[in-house]
Amino acid sequence: TYRSVYLKEEVTVDPDLGPYTAALDDIFGNPEEGKGWAKPITENVQLNHVEEWDVINLSADSHPIHLHQVKFQIVKRCTTNATCAEGDGVLGYERGWKDVAIAYPNVDSEGEPVVNDEDEPIGFTTTIRMKFDILGLYVWHCHILSHEDNEMMRPLCVYDPMNNSTLNLCCPGELVYNEPLWNEENKIQCVPQVSGKTL
């Protein structure tokens, strides 16, 4: 399974204070459209599946991205508008199993993100490969404290499709899993629950 996730920032007036909001997302868009901690879970992964994630950094900062409860390999790195082969851009010390990968930015000589003709950022992609072999609800986030404290952290759910109790983990708050498994956006379908019964 392949998926793309995006790193975005909206900085404060005073850059010494760090980002005003830092977001992780599963869609391309403006920083303010990024998903924060409380948005519905978009990274729902089936138990024992191997996934490759293209971690696309659209910001001007490097971000050490950490996934809880899973080890991964850094597969390749290149600008988002380029084609690169496995191993490209991976440094010697980055080979082997990791739980943090640096997502580098694509910036010009003045430290600003490189953009295309439509003024959209051309990100820098770090591809990671992992097998999700532990059931549960956990997180992935930037390991810079001021970033993870400012919404650059998202829930991640590993479920067993044969076990409804693990599917319910992927539904936050008072929501529960409901048939069909996937909605039109290829995400787990969650519905409100009242007194143990779904509405």
mmCIF file of the C-alpha atoms, coordinates in Angstrom:
data_MODEL
# 
_entry.id   MODEL 
# 
loop_
_atom_site.group_PDB 
_atom_site.id 
_atom_site.type_symbol 
_atom_site.label_atom_id 
_atom_site.label_alt_id 
_atom_site.label_comp_id 
_atom_site.label_asym_id 
_atom_site.label_entity_id 
_atom_site.label_seq_id 
_atom_site.pdbx_PDB_ins_code 
_atom_site.Cartn_x 
_atom_site.Cartn_y 
_atom_site.Cartn_z 
_atom_site.occupancy 
_atom_site.B_iso_or_equiv 
_atom_site.pdbx_formal_charge 
_atom_site.auth_seq_id 
_atom_site.auth_comp_id 
_atom_site.auth_asym_id 
_atom_site.auth_atom_id 
_atom_site.pdbx_PDB_model_num 
ATOM 1   C CA . THR A 1 1   ? 0.000   0.000  0.000   1.00 0.00 ? 1   THR A CA 1 
ATOM 2   C CA . TYR A 1 2   ? 1.262   3.459  -0.908  1.00 0.00 ? 2   TYR A CA 1 
ATOM 3   C CA . ARG A 1 3   ? 0.168   6.747  0.630   1.00 0.00 ? 3   ARG A CA 1 
ATOM 4   C CA . SER A 1 4   ? 1.378   10.336 0.591   1.00 0.00 ? 4   SER A CA 1 
ATOM 5   C CA . VAL A 1 5   ? 1.420   12.489 3.708   1.00 0.00 ? 5   VAL A CA 1 
ATOM 6   C CA . TYR A 1 6   ? 2.322   16.178 3.835   1.00 0.00 ? 6   TYR A CA 1 
ATOM 7   C CA . LEU A 1 7   ? 4.188   18.388 6.313   1.00 0.00 ? 7   LEU A CA 1 
ATOM 8   C CA . LYS A 1 8   ? 3.009   22.009 6.432   1.00 0.00 ? 8   LYS A CA 1 
ATOM 9   C CA . GLU A 1 9   ? 3.641   25.095 8.552   1.00 0.00 ? 9   GLU A CA 1 
ATOM 10  C CA . GLU A 1 10  ? 2.205   28.528 9.116   1.00 0.00 ? 10  GLU A CA 1 
ATOM 11  C CA . VAL A 1 11  ? 4.794   30.562 10.997  1.00 0.00 ? 11  VAL A CA 1 
ATOM 12  C CA . THR A 1 12  ? 4.284   33.317 13.540  1.00 0.00 ? 12  THR A CA 1 
ATOM 13  C CA . VAL A 1 13  ? 5.316   36.926 12.916  1.00 0.00 ? 13  VAL A CA 1 
ATOM 14  C CA . ASP A 1 14  ? 8.340   36.272 15.138  1.00 0.00 ? 14  ASP A CA 1 
ATOM 15  C CA . PRO A 1 15  ? 10.205  33.289 13.617  1.00 0.00 ? 15  PRO A CA 1 
ATOM 16  C CA . ASP A 1 16  ? 12.104  32.797 16.900  1.00 0.00 ? 16  ASP A CA 1 
ATOM 17  C CA . LEU A 1 17  ? 8.837   31.639 18.470  1.00 0.00 ? 17  LEU A CA 1 
ATOM 18  C CA . GLY A 1 18  ? 8.547   28.689 16.082  1.00 0.00 ? 18  GLY A CA 1 
ATOM 19  C CA . PRO A 1 19  ? 5.555   27.733 13.948  1.00 0.00 ? 19  PRO A CA 1 
ATOM 20  C CA . TYR A 1 20  ? 2.106   29.067 14.806  1.00 0.00 ? 20  TYR A CA 1 
ATOM 21  C CA . THR A 1 21  ? 0.626   25.867 13.463  1.00 0.00 ? 21  THR A CA 1 
ATOM 22  C CA . ALA A 1 22  ? 2.417   22.881 12.071  1.00 0.00 ? 22  ALA A CA 1 
ATOM 23  C CA . ALA A 1 23  ? 0.268   20.267 10.411  1.00 0.00 ? 23  ALA A CA 1 
ATOM 24  C CA . LEU A 1 24  ? 0.417   16.761 9.079   1.00 0.00 ? 24  LEU A CA 1 
ATOM 25  C CA . ASP A 1 25  ? -2.026  15.890 6.344   1.00 0.00 ? 25  ASP A CA 1 
ATOM 26  C CA . ASP A 1 26  ? -3.034  13.319 3.761   1.00 0.00 ? 26  ASP A CA 1 
ATOM 27  C CA . ILE A 1 27  ? -3.946  15.877 1.071   1.00 0.00 ? 27  ILE A CA 1 
ATOM 28  C CA . PHE A 1 28  ? -2.106  18.642 -0.775  1.00 0.00 ? 28  PHE A CA 1 
ATOM 29  C CA . GLY A 1 29  ? -3.203  22.122 0.203   1.00 0.00 ? 29  GLY A CA 1 
ATOM 30  C CA . ASN A 1 30  ? -2.536  25.273 2.204   1.00 0.00 ? 30  ASN A CA 1 
ATOM 31  C CA . PRO A 1 31  ? -0.973  25.037 5.688   1.00 0.00 ? 31  PRO A CA 1 
ATOM 32  C CA . GLU A 1 32  ? -4.187  26.183 7.369   1.00 0.00 ? 32  GLU A CA 1 
ATOM 33  C CA . GLU A 1 33  ? -6.005  23.247 5.749   1.00 0.00 ? 33  GLU A CA 1 
ATOM 34  C CA . GLY A 1 34  ? -3.710  20.738 7.407   1.00 0.00 ? 34  GLY A CA 1 
ATOM 35  C CA . LYS A 1 35  ? -5.114  18.246 9.847   1.00 0.00 ? 35  LYS A CA 1 
ATOM 36  C CA . GLY A 1 36  ? -4.384  18.797 13.513  1.00 0.00 ? 36  GLY A CA 1 
ATOM 37  C CA . TRP A 1 37  ? -4.606  16.327 16.371  1.00 0.00 ? 37  TRP A CA 1 
ATOM 38  C CA . ALA A 1 38  ? -8.410  16.324 16.750  1.00 0.00 ? 38  ALA A CA 1 
ATOM 39  C CA . LYS A 1 39  ? -9.375  15.717 13.112  1.00 0.00 ? 39  LYS A CA 1 
ATOM 40  C CA . PRO A 1 40  ? -10.669 12.245 12.118  1.00 0.00 ? 40  PRO A CA 1 
ATOM 41  C CA . ILE A 1 41  ? -8.001  9.582  11.721  1.00 0.00 ? 41  ILE A CA 1 
ATOM 42  C CA . THR A 1 42  ? -6.794  9.297  8.136   1.00 0.00 ? 42  THR A CA 1 
ATOM 43  C CA . GLU A 1 43  ? -3.905  6.879  8.648   1.00 0.00 ? 43  GLU A CA 1 
ATOM 44  C CA . ASN A 1 44  ? -5.850  3.634  9.225   1.00 0.00 ? 44  ASN A CA 1 
ATOM 45  C CA . VAL A 1 45  ? -3.632  0.643  8.497   1.00 0.00 ? 45  VAL A CA 1 
ATOM 46  C CA . GLN A 1 46  ? -4.556  -3.029 8.327   1.00 0.00 ? 46  GLN A CA 1 
ATOM 47  C CA . LEU A 1 47  ? -2.602  -5.304 10.663  1.00 0.00 ? 47  LEU A CA 1 
ATOM 48  C CA . ASN A 1 48  ? 0.492   -6.938 9.093   1.00 0.00 ? 48  ASN A CA 1 
ATOM 49  C CA . HIS A 1 49  ? 0.313   -4.800 5.952   1.00 0.00 ? 49  HIS A CA 1 
ATOM 50  C CA . VAL A 1 50  ? 3.479   -3.317 4.488   1.00 0.00 ? 50  VAL A CA 1 
ATOM 51  C CA . GLU A 1 51  ? 3.103   0.326  3.489   1.00 0.00 ? 51  GLU A CA 1 
ATOM 52  C CA . GLU A 1 52  ? 5.321   2.880  1.781   1.00 0.00 ? 52  GLU A CA 1 
ATOM 53  C CA . TRP A 1 53  ? 4.703   6.462  2.784   1.00 0.00 ? 53  TRP A CA 1 
ATOM 54  C CA . ASP A 1 54  ? 5.905   9.426  0.755   1.00 0.00 ? 54  ASP A CA 1 
ATOM 55  C CA . VAL A 1 55  ? 6.493   12.020 3.471   1.00 0.00 ? 55  VAL A CA 1 
ATOM 56  C CA . ILE A 1 56  ? 6.341   15.258 1.468   1.00 0.00 ? 56  ILE A CA 1 
ATOM 57  C CA . ASN A 1 57  ? 7.783   18.294 3.208   1.00 0.00 ? 57  ASN A CA 1 
ATOM 58  C CA . LEU A 1 58  ? 6.207   21.513 1.907   1.00 0.00 ? 58  LEU A CA 1 
ATOM 59  C CA . SER A 1 59  ? 7.710   23.682 4.654   1.00 0.00 ? 59  SER A CA 1 
ATOM 60  C CA . ALA A 1 60  ? 11.053  25.469 4.907   1.00 0.00 ? 60  ALA A CA 1 
ATOM 61  C CA . ASP A 1 61  ? 12.206  23.354 7.882   1.00 0.00 ? 61  ASP A CA 1 
ATOM 62  C CA . SER A 1 62  ? 13.615  19.869 8.311   1.00 0.00 ? 62  SER A CA 1 
ATOM 63  C CA . HIS A 1 63  ? 11.331  17.674 10.403  1.00 0.00 ? 63  HIS A CA 1 
ATOM 64  C CA . PRO A 1 64  ? 12.417  14.526 12.292  1.00 0.00 ? 64  PRO A CA 1 
ATOM 65  C CA . ILE A 1 65  ? 9.325   12.349 11.738  1.00 0.00 ? 65  ILE A CA 1 
ATOM 66  C CA . HIS A 1 66  ? 8.704   9.637  14.321  1.00 0.00 ? 66  HIS A CA 1 
ATOM 67  C CA . LEU A 1 67  ? 6.154   6.805  14.117  1.00 0.00 ? 67  LEU A CA 1 
ATOM 68  C CA . HIS A 1 68  ? 5.254   5.027  17.339  1.00 0.00 ? 68  HIS A CA 1 
ATOM 69  C CA . GLN A 1 69  ? 5.190   1.218  17.599  1.00 0.00 ? 69  GLN A CA 1 
ATOM 70  C CA . VAL A 1 70  ? 6.703   0.533  14.177  1.00 0.00 ? 70  VAL A CA 1 
ATOM 71  C CA . LYS A 1 71  ? 10.191  0.296  12.736  1.00 0.00 ? 71  LYS A CA 1 
ATOM 72  C CA . PHE A 1 72  ? 10.819  1.382  9.164   1.00 0.00 ? 72  PHE A CA 1 
ATOM 73  C CA . GLN A 1 73  ? 13.437  1.710  6.453   1.00 0.00 ? 73  GLN A CA 1 
ATOM 74  C CA . ILE A 1 74  ? 14.216  4.928  4.626   1.00 0.00 ? 74  ILE A CA 1 
ATOM 75  C CA . VAL A 1 75  ? 13.799  3.942  0.968   1.00 0.00 ? 75  VAL A CA 1 
ATOM 76  C CA . LYS A 1 76  ? 14.706  7.096  -1.003  1.00 0.00 ? 76  LYS A CA 1 
ATOM 77  C CA . ARG A 1 77  ? 14.695  10.904 -1.076  1.00 0.00 ? 77  ARG A CA 1 
ATOM 78  C CA . CYS A 1 78  ? 14.233  13.430 -3.884  1.00 0.00 ? 78  CYS A CA 1 
ATOM 79  C CA . THR A 1 79  ? 12.291  16.546 -4.849  1.00 0.00 ? 79  THR A CA 1 
ATOM 80  C CA . THR A 1 80  ? 8.606   15.829 -5.286  1.00 0.00 ? 80  THR A CA 1 
ATOM 81  C CA . ASN A 1 81  ? 8.647   16.689 -9.000  1.00 0.00 ? 81  ASN A CA 1 
ATOM 82  C CA . ALA A 1 82  ? 11.532  14.271 -9.756  1.00 0.00 ? 82  ALA A CA 1 
ATOM 83  C CA . THR A 1 83  ? 11.813  10.521 -10.196 1.00 0.00 ? 83  THR A CA 1 
ATOM 84  C CA . CYS A 1 84  ? 14.312  8.740  -8.011  1.00 0.00 ? 84  CYS A CA 1 
ATOM 85  C CA . ALA A 1 85  ? 15.346  5.135  -7.494  1.00 0.00 ? 85  ALA A CA 1 
ATOM 86  C CA . GLU A 1 86  ? 15.471  3.121  -4.290  1.00 0.00 ? 86  GLU A CA 1 
ATOM 87  C CA . GLY A 1 87  ? 18.508  4.196  -2.263  1.00 0.00 ? 87  GLY A CA 1 
ATOM 88  C CA . ASP A 1 88  ? 18.764  7.681  -3.806  1.00 0.00 ? 88  ASP A CA 1 
ATOM 89  C CA . GLY A 1 89  ? 19.388  10.366 -1.183  1.00 0.00 ? 89  GLY A CA 1 
ATOM 90  C CA . VAL A 1 90  ? 19.683  7.884  1.707   1.00 0.00 ? 90  VAL A CA 1 
ATOM 91  C CA . LEU A 1 91  ? 22.814  8.434  3.780   1.00 0.00 ? 91  LEU A CA 1 
ATOM 92  C CA . GLY A 1 92  ? 24.931  5.532  5.010   1.00 0.00 ? 92  GLY A CA 1 
ATOM 93  C CA . TYR A 1 93  ? 23.953  5.926  8.666   1.00 0.00 ? 93  TYR A CA 1 
ATOM 94  C CA . GLU A 1 94  ? 20.280  5.931  7.647   1.00 0.00 ? 94  GLU A CA 1 
ATOM 95  C CA . ARG A 1 95  ? 20.327  2.391  6.307   1.00 0.00 ? 95  ARG A CA 1 
ATOM 96  C CA . GLY A 1 96  ? 18.754  -0.281 8.481   1.00 0.00 ? 96  GLY A CA 1 
ATOM 97  C CA . TRP A 1 97  ? 15.756  -0.094 10.797  1.00 0.00 ? 97  TRP A CA 1 
ATOM 98  C CA . LYS A 1 98  ? 14.715  3.313  12.142  1.00 0.00 ? 98  LYS A CA 1 
ATOM 99  C CA . ASP A 1 99  ? 11.914  4.948  14.119  1.00 0.00 ? 99  ASP A CA 1 
ATOM 100 C CA . VAL A 1 100 ? 12.793  8.525  13.073  1.00 0.00 ? 100 VAL A CA 1 
ATOM 101 C CA . ALA A 1 101 ? 13.500  9.883  9.597   1.00 0.00 ? 101 ALA A CA 1 
ATOM 102 C CA . ILE A 1 102 ? 14.510  13.437 8.747   1.00 0.00 ? 102 ILE A CA 1 
ATOM 103 C CA . ALA A 1 103 ? 12.116  14.948 6.190   1.00 0.00 ? 103 ALA A CA 1 
ATOM 104 C CA . TYR A 1 104 ? 14.257  17.586 4.494   1.00 0.00 ? 104 TYR A CA 1 
ATOM 105 C CA . PRO A 1 105 ? 12.814  20.714 2.840   1.00 0.00 ? 105 PRO A CA 1 
ATOM 106 C CA . ASN A 1 106 ? 13.198  21.862 -0.760  1.00 0.00 ? 106 ASN A CA 1 
ATOM 107 C CA . VAL A 1 107 ? 14.374  25.461 -0.293  1.00 0.00 ? 107 VAL A CA 1 
ATOM 108 C CA . ASP A 1 108 ? 16.125  28.100 -2.374  1.00 0.00 ? 108 ASP A CA 1 
ATOM 109 C CA . SER A 1 109 ? 19.340  29.944 -1.458  1.00 0.00 ? 109 SER A CA 1 
ATOM 110 C CA . GLU A 1 110 ? 17.366  32.278 0.828   1.00 0.00 ? 110 GLU A CA 1 
ATOM 111 C CA . GLY A 1 111 ? 15.704  29.456 2.736   1.00 0.00 ? 111 GLY A CA 1 
ATOM 112 C CA . GLU A 1 112 ? 12.287  29.851 1.128   1.00 0.00 ? 112 GLU A CA 1 
ATOM 113 C CA . PRO A 1 113 ? 10.349  26.844 -0.237  1.00 0.00 ? 113 PRO A CA 1 
ATOM 114 C CA . VAL A 1 114 ? 10.830  26.292 -3.981  1.00 0.00 ? 114 VAL A CA 1 
ATOM 115 C CA . VAL A 1 115 ? 7.542   26.834 -5.855  1.00 0.00 ? 115 VAL A CA 1 
ATOM 116 C CA . ASN A 1 116 ? 6.174   25.983 -9.316  1.00 0.00 ? 116 ASN A CA 1 
ATOM 117 C CA . ASP A 1 117 ? 4.641   28.371 -11.874 1.00 0.00 ? 117 ASP A CA 1 
ATOM 118 C CA . GLU A 1 118 ? 1.344   28.344 -9.929  1.00 0.00 ? 118 GLU A CA 1 
ATOM 119 C CA . ASP A 1 119 ? 3.195   29.429 -6.754  1.00 0.00 ? 119 ASP A CA 1 
ATOM 120 C CA . GLU A 1 120 ? 2.613   26.012 -5.140  1.00 0.00 ? 120 GLU A CA 1 
ATOM 121 C CA . PRO A 1 121 ? 5.506   24.535 -3.157  1.00 0.00 ? 121 PRO A CA 1 
ATOM 122 C CA . ILE A 1 122 ? 7.553   21.777 -4.779  1.00 0.00 ? 122 ILE A CA 1 
ATOM 123 C CA . GLY A 1 123 ? 8.222   19.654 -1.733  1.00 0.00 ? 123 GLY A CA 1 
ATOM 124 C CA . PHE A 1 124 ? 10.988  17.246 -0.886  1.00 0.00 ? 124 PHE A CA 1 
ATOM 125 C CA . THR A 1 125 ? 9.913   13.615 -0.499  1.00 0.00 ? 125 THR A CA 1 
ATOM 126 C CA . THR A 1 126 ? 11.312  11.091 1.963   1.00 0.00 ? 126 THR A CA 1 
ATOM 127 C CA . THR A 1 127 ? 9.914   7.605  1.311   1.00 0.00 ? 127 THR A CA 1 
ATOM 128 C CA . ILE A 1 128 ? 9.722   5.139  4.211   1.00 0.00 ? 128 ILE A CA 1 
ATOM 129 C CA . ARG A 1 129 ? 8.660   1.463  4.189   1.00 0.00 ? 129 ARG A CA 1 
ATOM 130 C CA . MET A 1 130 ? 7.256   -0.383 7.217   1.00 0.00 ? 130 MET A CA 1 
ATOM 131 C CA . LYS A 1 131 ? 5.187   -3.356 8.332   1.00 0.00 ? 131 LYS A CA 1 
ATOM 132 C CA . PHE A 1 132 ? 2.486   -2.550 10.875  1.00 0.00 ? 132 PHE A CA 1 
ATOM 133 C CA . ASP A 1 133 ? 2.489   -5.613 13.131  1.00 0.00 ? 133 ASP A CA 1 
ATOM 134 C CA . ILE A 1 134 ? 1.146   -4.183 16.413  1.00 0.00 ? 134 ILE A CA 1 
ATOM 135 C CA . LEU A 1 135 ? -2.590  -3.563 16.835  1.00 0.00 ? 135 LEU A CA 1 
ATOM 136 C CA . GLY A 1 136 ? -3.674  -0.324 18.394  1.00 0.00 ? 136 GLY A CA 1 
ATOM 137 C CA . LEU A 1 137 ? -4.098  3.408  18.351  1.00 0.00 ? 137 LEU A CA 1 
ATOM 138 C CA . TYR A 1 138 ? -0.881  5.422  18.481  1.00 0.00 ? 138 TYR A CA 1 
ATOM 139 C CA . VAL A 1 139 ? 0.690   8.484  16.874  1.00 0.00 ? 139 VAL A CA 1 
ATOM 140 C CA . TRP A 1 140 ? 3.107   9.810  14.279  1.00 0.00 ? 140 TRP A CA 1 
ATOM 141 C CA . HIS A 1 141 ? 4.598   13.261 14.715  1.00 0.00 ? 141 HIS A CA 1 
ATOM 142 C CA . CYS A 1 142 ? 7.457   15.681 14.260  1.00 0.00 ? 142 CYS A CA 1 
ATOM 143 C CA . HIS A 1 143 ? 9.986   15.192 17.057  1.00 0.00 ? 143 HIS A CA 1 
ATOM 144 C CA . ILE A 1 144 ? 10.676  18.937 17.427  1.00 0.00 ? 144 ILE A CA 1 
ATOM 145 C CA . LEU A 1 145 ? 8.842   19.770 20.649  1.00 0.00 ? 145 LEU A CA 1 
ATOM 146 C CA . SER A 1 146 ? 7.508   23.159 19.502  1.00 0.00 ? 146 SER A CA 1 
ATOM 147 C CA . HIS A 1 147 ? 6.116   21.471 16.373  1.00 0.00 ? 147 HIS A CA 1 
ATOM 148 C CA . GLU A 1 148 ? 4.424   18.498 18.021  1.00 0.00 ? 148 GLU A CA 1 
ATOM 149 C CA . ASP A 1 149 ? 2.948   20.860 20.632  1.00 0.00 ? 149 ASP A CA 1 
ATOM 150 C CA . ASN A 1 150 ? 1.510   22.983 17.803  1.00 0.00 ? 150 ASN A CA 1 
ATOM 151 C CA . GLU A 1 151 ? -0.514  20.307 16.009  1.00 0.00 ? 151 GLU A CA 1 
ATOM 152 C CA . MET A 1 152 ? 2.223   18.485 14.095  1.00 0.00 ? 152 MET A CA 1 
ATOM 153 C CA . MET A 1 153 ? 1.018   15.187 15.537  1.00 0.00 ? 153 MET A CA 1 
ATOM 154 C CA . ARG A 1 154 ? -1.640  12.817 14.196  1.00 0.00 ? 154 ARG A CA 1 
ATOM 155 C CA . PRO A 1 155 ? -3.265  9.608  15.433  1.00 0.00 ? 155 PRO A CA 1 
ATOM 156 C CA . LEU A 1 156 ? -2.484  6.383  13.600  1.00 0.00 ? 156 LEU A CA 1 
ATOM 157 C CA . CYS A 1 157 ? -4.685  3.285  13.904  1.00 0.00 ? 157 CYS A CA 1 
ATOM 158 C CA . VAL A 1 158 ? -3.664  -0.306 13.154  1.00 0.00 ? 158 VAL A CA 1 
ATOM 159 C CA . TYR A 1 159 ? -6.730  -2.556 12.986  1.00 0.00 ? 159 TYR A CA 1 
ATOM 160 C CA . ASP A 1 160 ? -7.675  -6.166 12.327  1.00 0.00 ? 160 ASP A CA 1 
ATOM 161 C CA . PRO A 1 161 ? -10.560 -6.269 9.792   1.00 0.00 ? 161 PRO A CA 1 
ATOM 162 C CA . MET A 1 162 ? -11.775 -9.503 11.410  1.00 0.00 ? 162 MET A CA 1 
ATOM 163 C CA . ASN A 1 163 ? -12.065 -7.904 14.870  1.00 0.00 ? 163 ASN A CA 1 
ATOM 164 C CA . ASN A 1 164 ? -14.618 -5.104 15.377  1.00 0.00 ? 164 ASN A CA 1 
ATOM 165 C CA . SER A 1 165 ? -13.104 -4.046 18.716  1.00 0.00 ? 165 SER A CA 1 
ATOM 166 C CA . THR A 1 166 ? -9.892  -3.024 16.937  1.00 0.00 ? 166 THR A CA 1 
ATOM 167 C CA . LEU A 1 167 ? -11.919 -1.232 14.269  1.00 0.00 ? 167 LEU A CA 1 
ATOM 168 C CA . ASN A 1 168 ? -13.605 0.791  17.018  1.00 0.00 ? 168 ASN A CA 1 
ATOM 169 C CA . LEU A 1 169 ? -10.156 2.008  18.128  1.00 0.00 ? 169 LEU A CA 1 
ATOM 170 C CA . CYS A 1 170 ? -9.970  3.902  14.850  1.00 0.00 ? 170 CYS A CA 1 
ATOM 171 C CA . CYS A 1 171 ? -13.148 5.850  15.682  1.00 0.00 ? 171 CYS A CA 1 
ATOM 172 C CA . PRO A 1 172 ? -12.490 8.646  18.210  1.00 0.00 ? 172 PRO A CA 1 
ATOM 173 C CA . GLY A 1 173 ? -14.751 9.719  21.056  1.00 0.00 ? 173 GLY A CA 1 
ATOM 174 C CA . GLU A 1 174 ? -18.352 8.534  20.951  1.00 0.00 ? 174 GLU A CA 1 
ATOM 175 C CA . LEU A 1 175 ? -18.065 7.163  17.421  1.00 0.00 ? 175 LEU A CA 1 
ATOM 176 C CA . VAL A 1 176 ? -17.990 3.466  16.557  1.00 0.00 ? 176 VAL A CA 1 
ATOM 177 C CA . TYR A 1 177 ? -17.144 1.441  13.470  1.00 0.00 ? 177 TYR A CA 1 
ATOM 178 C CA . ASN A 1 178 ? -20.062 0.775  11.120  1.00 0.00 ? 178 ASN A CA 1 
ATOM 179 C CA . GLU A 1 179 ? -20.513 -1.156 7.875   1.00 0.00 ? 179 GLU A CA 1 
ATOM 180 C CA . PRO A 1 180 ? -19.372 -0.617 5.206   1.00 0.00 ? 180 PRO A CA 1 
ATOM 181 C CA . LEU A 1 181 ? -15.727 -0.624 6.284   1.00 0.00 ? 181 LEU A CA 1 
ATOM 182 C CA . TRP A 1 182 ? -14.685 2.138  3.873   1.00 0.00 ? 182 TRP A CA 1 
ATOM 183 C CA . ASN A 1 183 ? -16.428 5.362  2.923   1.00 0.00 ? 183 ASN A CA 1 
ATOM 184 C CA . GLU A 1 184 ? -15.977 7.139  -0.410  1.00 0.00 ? 184 GLU A CA 1 
ATOM 185 C CA . GLU A 1 185 ? -12.674 8.668  0.771   1.00 0.00 ? 185 GLU A CA 1 
ATOM 186 C CA . ASN A 1 186 ? -11.246 5.198  1.555   1.00 0.00 ? 186 ASN A CA 1 
ATOM 187 C CA . LYS A 1 187 ? -11.356 5.808  5.301   1.00 0.00 ? 187 LYS A CA 1 
ATOM 188 C CA . ILE A 1 188 ? -12.921 3.734  8.062   1.00 0.00 ? 188 ILE A CA 1 
ATOM 189 C CA . GLN A 1 189 ? -16.605 4.607  8.461   1.00 0.00 ? 189 GLN A CA 1 
ATOM 190 C CA . CYS A 1 190 ? -17.418 5.866  11.970  1.00 0.00 ? 190 CYS A CA 1 
ATOM 191 C CA . VAL A 1 191 ? -20.926 6.666  13.267  1.00 0.00 ? 191 VAL A CA 1 
ATOM 192 C CA . PRO A 1 192 ? -22.350 8.050  16.555  1.00 0.00 ? 192 PRO A CA 1 
ATOM 193 C CA . GLN A 1 193 ? -23.240 5.571  19.304  1.00 0.00 ? 193 GLN A CA 1 
ATOM 194 C CA . VAL A 1 194 ? -25.938 5.919  21.973  1.00 0.00 ? 194 VAL A CA 1 
ATOM 195 C CA . SER A 1 195 ? -26.263 3.413  24.841  1.00 0.00 ? 195 SER A CA 1 
ATOM 196 C CA . GLY A 1 196 ? -24.180 0.800  23.062  1.00 0.00 ? 196 GLY A CA 1 
ATOM 197 C CA . LYS A 1 197 ? -26.238 0.914  19.870  1.00 0.00 ? 197 LYS A CA 1 
ATOM 198 C CA . THR A 1 198 ? -25.277 2.604  16.651  1.00 0.00 ? 198 THR A CA 1 
ATOM 199 C CA . LEU A 1 199 ? -27.646 5.232  15.234  1.00 0.00 ? 199 LEU A CA 1 
# 
